[in-house]
Coordinates of C-alpha atoms in Angstrom, one line a residue:
X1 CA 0.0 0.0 0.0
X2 CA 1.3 3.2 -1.0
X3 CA 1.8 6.1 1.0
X4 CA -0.7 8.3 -1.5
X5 CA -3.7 5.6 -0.2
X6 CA -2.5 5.2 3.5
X7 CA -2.8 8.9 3.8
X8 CA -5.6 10.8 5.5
X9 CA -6.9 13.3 3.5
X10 CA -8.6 15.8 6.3
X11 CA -9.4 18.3 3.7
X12 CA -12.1 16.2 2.1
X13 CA -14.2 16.7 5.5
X14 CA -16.2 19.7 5.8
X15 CA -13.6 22.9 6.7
X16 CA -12.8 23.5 9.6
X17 CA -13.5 20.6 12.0
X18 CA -13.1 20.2 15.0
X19 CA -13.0 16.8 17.2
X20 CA -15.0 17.4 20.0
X21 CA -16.7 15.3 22.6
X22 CA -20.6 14.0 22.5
X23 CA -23.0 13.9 19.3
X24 CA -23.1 17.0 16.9
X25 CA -25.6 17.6 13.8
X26 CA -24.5 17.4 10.9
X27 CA -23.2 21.2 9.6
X28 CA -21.7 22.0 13.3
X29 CA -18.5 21.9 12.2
X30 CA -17.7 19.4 15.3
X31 CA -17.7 15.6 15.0
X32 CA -15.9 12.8 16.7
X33 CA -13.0 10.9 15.0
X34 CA -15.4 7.8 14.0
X35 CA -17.3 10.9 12.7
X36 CA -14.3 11.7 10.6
X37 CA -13.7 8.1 9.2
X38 CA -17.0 7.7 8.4
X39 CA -16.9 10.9 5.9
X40 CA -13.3 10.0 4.7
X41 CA -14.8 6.1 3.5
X42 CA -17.5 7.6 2.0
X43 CA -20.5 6.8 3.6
X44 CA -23.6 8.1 2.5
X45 CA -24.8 8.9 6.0
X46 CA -22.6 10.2 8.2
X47 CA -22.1 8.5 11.6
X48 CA -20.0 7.5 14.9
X49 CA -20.4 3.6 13.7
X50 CA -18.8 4.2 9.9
X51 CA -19.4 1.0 7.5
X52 CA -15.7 -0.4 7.5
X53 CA -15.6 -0.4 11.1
X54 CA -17.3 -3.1 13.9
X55 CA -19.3 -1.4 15.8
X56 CA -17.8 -2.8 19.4
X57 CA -14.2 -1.0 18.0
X58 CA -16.2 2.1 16.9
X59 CA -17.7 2.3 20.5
X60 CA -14.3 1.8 22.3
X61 CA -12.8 5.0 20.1
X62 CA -15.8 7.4 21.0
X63 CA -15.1 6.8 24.7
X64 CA -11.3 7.7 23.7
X65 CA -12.5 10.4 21.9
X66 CA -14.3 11.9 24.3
X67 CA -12.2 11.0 27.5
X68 CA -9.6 12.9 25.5
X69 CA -11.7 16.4 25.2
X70 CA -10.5 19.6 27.2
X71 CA -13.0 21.3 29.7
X72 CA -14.3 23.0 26.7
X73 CA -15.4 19.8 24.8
X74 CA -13.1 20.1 22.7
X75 CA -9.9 17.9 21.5
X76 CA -6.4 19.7 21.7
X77 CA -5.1 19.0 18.2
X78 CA -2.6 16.7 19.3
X79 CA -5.0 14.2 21.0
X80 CA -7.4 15.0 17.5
X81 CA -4.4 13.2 15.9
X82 CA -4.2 10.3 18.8
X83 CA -8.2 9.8 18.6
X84 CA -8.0 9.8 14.5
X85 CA -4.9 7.1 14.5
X86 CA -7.0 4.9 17.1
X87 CA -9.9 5.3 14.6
X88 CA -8.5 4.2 11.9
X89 CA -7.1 1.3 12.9
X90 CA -10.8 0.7 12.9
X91 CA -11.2 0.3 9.3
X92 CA -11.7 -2.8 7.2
X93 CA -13.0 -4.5 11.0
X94 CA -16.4 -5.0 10.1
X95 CA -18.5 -8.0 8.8
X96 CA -16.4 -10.8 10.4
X97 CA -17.6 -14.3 11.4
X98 CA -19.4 -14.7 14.7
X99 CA -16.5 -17.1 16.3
X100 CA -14.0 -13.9 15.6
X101 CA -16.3 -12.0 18.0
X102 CA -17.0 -14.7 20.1
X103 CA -13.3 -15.2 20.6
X104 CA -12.9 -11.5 21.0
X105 CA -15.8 -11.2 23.9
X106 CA -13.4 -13.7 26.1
X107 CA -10.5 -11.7 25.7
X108 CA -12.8 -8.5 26.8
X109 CA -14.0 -10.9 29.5
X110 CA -10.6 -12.1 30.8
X111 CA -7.6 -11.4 29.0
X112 CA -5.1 -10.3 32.0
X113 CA -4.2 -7.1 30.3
X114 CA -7.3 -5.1 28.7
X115 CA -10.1 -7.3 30.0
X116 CA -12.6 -6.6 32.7
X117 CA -11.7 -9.8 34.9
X118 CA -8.9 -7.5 36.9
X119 CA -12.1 -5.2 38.5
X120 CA -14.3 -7.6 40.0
X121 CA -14.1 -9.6 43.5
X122 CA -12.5 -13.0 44.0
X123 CA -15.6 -14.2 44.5
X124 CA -17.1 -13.4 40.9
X125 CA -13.8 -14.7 39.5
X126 CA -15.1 -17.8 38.5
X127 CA -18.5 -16.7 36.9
X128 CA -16.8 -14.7 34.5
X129 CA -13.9 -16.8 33.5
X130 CA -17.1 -19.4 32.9
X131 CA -18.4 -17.2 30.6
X132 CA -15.7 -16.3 29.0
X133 CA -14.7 -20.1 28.1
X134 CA -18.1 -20.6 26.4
X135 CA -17.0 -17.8 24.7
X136 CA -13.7 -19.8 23.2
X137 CA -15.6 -23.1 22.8
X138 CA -18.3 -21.0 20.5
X139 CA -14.8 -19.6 18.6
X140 CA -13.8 -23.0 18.1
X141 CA -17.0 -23.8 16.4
X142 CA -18.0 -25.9 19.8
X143 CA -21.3 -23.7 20.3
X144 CA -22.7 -24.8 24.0
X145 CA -26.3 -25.5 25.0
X146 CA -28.2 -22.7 25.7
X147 CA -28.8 -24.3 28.7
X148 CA -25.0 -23.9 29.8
X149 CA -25.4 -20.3 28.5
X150 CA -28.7 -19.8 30.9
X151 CA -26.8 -21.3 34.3
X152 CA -23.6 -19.6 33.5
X153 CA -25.8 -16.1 33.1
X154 CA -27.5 -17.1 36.2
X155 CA -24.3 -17.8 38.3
X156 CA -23.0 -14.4 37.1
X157 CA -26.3 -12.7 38.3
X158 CA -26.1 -14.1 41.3
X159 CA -22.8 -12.2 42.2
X160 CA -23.3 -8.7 44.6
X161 CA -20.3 -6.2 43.7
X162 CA -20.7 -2.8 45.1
X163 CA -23.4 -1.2 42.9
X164 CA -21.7 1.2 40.1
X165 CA -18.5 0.1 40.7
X166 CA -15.9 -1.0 38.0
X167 CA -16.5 -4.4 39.7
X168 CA -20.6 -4.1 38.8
X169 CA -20.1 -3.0 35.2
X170 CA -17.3 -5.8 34.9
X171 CA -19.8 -8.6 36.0
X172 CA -22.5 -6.7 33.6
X173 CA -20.5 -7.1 30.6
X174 CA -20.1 -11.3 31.3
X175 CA -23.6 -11.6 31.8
X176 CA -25.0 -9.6 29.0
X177 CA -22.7 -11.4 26.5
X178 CA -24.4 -14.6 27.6
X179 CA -27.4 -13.4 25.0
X180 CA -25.4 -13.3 22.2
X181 CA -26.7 -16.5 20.7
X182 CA -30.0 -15.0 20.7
X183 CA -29.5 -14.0 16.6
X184 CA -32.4 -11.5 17.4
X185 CA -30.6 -9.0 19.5
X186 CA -27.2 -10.1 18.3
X187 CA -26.0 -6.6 17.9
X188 CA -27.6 -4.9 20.5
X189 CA -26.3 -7.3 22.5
X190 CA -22.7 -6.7 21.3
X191 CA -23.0 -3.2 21.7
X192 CA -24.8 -3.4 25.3
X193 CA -21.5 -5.6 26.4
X194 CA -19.0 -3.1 24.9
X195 CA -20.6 -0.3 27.0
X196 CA -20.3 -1.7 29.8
X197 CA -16.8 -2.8 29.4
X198 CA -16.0 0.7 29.1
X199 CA -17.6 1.3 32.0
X200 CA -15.7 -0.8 33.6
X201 CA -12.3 0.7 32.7
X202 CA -14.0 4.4 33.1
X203 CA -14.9 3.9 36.2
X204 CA -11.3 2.0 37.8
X205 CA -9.3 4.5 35.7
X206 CA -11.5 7.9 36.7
X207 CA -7.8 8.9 38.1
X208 CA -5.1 7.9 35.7
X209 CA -4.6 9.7 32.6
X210 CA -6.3 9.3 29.0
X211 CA -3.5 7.6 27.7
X212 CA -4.0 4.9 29.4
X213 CA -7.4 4.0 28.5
X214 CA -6.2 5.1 24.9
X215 CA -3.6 2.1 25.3
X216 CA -6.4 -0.5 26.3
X217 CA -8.6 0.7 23.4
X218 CA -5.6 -0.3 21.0
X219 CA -4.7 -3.4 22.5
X220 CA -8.3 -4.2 22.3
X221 CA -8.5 -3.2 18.3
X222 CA -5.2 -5.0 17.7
X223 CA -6.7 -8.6 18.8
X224 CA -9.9 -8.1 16.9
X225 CA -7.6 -7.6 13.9
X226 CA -5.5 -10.4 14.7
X227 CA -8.2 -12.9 15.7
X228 CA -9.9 -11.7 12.3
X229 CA -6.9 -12.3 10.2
X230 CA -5.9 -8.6 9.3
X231 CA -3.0 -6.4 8.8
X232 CA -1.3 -5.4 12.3
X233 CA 1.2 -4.4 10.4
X234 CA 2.8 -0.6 10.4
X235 CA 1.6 -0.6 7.2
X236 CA -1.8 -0.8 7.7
X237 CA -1.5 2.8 9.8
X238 CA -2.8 5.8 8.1
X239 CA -1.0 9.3 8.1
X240 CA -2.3 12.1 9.8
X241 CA -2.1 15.4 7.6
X242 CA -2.6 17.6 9.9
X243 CA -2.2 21.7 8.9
X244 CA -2.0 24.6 11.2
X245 CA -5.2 26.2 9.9
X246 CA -7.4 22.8 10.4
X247 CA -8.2 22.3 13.7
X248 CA -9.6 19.2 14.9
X249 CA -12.2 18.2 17.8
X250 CA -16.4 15.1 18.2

């Protein structure tokens, strides 16, 4: 791929825009970075979920994107470019097989770095990592009974962390993902789990700096792309342009 097609071209979207945090109608001269991906690929509708990118991903960059804003909703220009290289490591994610994201939901679940597993209580320890090995056996193409789904969402339920904590939102997250076979509310499901994943890391980093949740979002987009198959590669990064007379903000 050549540098001419890895490089984004900001001055096809609307000038100036700004990254800035929240939801913005269309003409406001703000948008989020998903925002800005979604014009770039062409879309015909504009939106914070663009075509080329899985939703869950999509979701994980608009937290970014708006954990990164200043006290004026606004993103300083240099975390405009950190939220626009997160996002497009978003694109080309969509439309992958269901064991991809059912292999992905256990590493949200439990994987010891970026999962959720790390916030809850000892004693809910083993109701998640239940869940998320039915997660692996559906990736493997061993799909279990829903009735192992139905006791493993009921075990899960039955745990008590401190209401609103990280913990809460962690436990959340594994027993929402247990109605994923449920081809009716597939998505909403998927998204329901993302958001409270993030949560989860809002509410146990709500002292540490952006850049660390900025971290876990990528670690999280890198396995999607490597469980799916795709380019990790530096060449698969895009170029930020980015010009003193274009300021960026969502």
């Amino acid at each position: 791929m050549s540098t001419a097609e890895t490089q984004m071209d900001l001055d096809r979207i609307t000038h100036p825009l700004r990254l800035a945090q929240g939801s913005h109608q269309p003409g406001s001269g703000k948008g989020c970075a998903m925002n800005a991906i979604s014009y770039i690929n062409g879309d015909t509708q504009i939106t914070d979920f663009p075509t080329r990118s899985a939703r869950p991903l999509a979701i994980l960059v608009q937290s970014c994107n708006d954990l990164m804003a200043g006290p004026g909703g606004y993103l300083s220009p240099e975390n405009s470019v950190l939220a626009l290289e997160l996002a497009w490591q978003t694109v080309g994610t969509a439309d992958v097989a269901d064991t991809v994201v059912h292999a992905w939901l256990a590493e949200l679940l439990a994987n010891p770095v970026w999962g959720v597993l790390k916030y809850a209580k000892i004693t809910a320890f083993k109701a998640i990592l239940d869940i998320a090995e039915l997660h692996r056996k559906a990736a493997r193409g061993d799909m279990p009974s829903i009735a192992a789904w139905s006791a493993a969402d009921h075990a899960a339920r039955a745990m008590s962390p401190t209401p609103n904590g990280a913990g809460a939102f962690a436990i959340r997250a594994a027993y929402e993902s247990t109605t994923l076979v449920n081809a009716r509310h597939y998505q909403a499901t998927l998204d329901v789990v993302t958001a409270f994943a993030v949560r989860a890391h809002t509410r146990a980093a709500a002292d540490t700096p952006a850049s660390g949740r900025v971290e876990l979002a990528k670690q999280a987009i890198r396995s999607w792309r490597h469980l799916a198959g795709l380019d990790n590669s530096a060449n698969n990064r895009r170029t930020v342009v980015f010009e003193p007379e274009f300021v960026l903000s969502h």
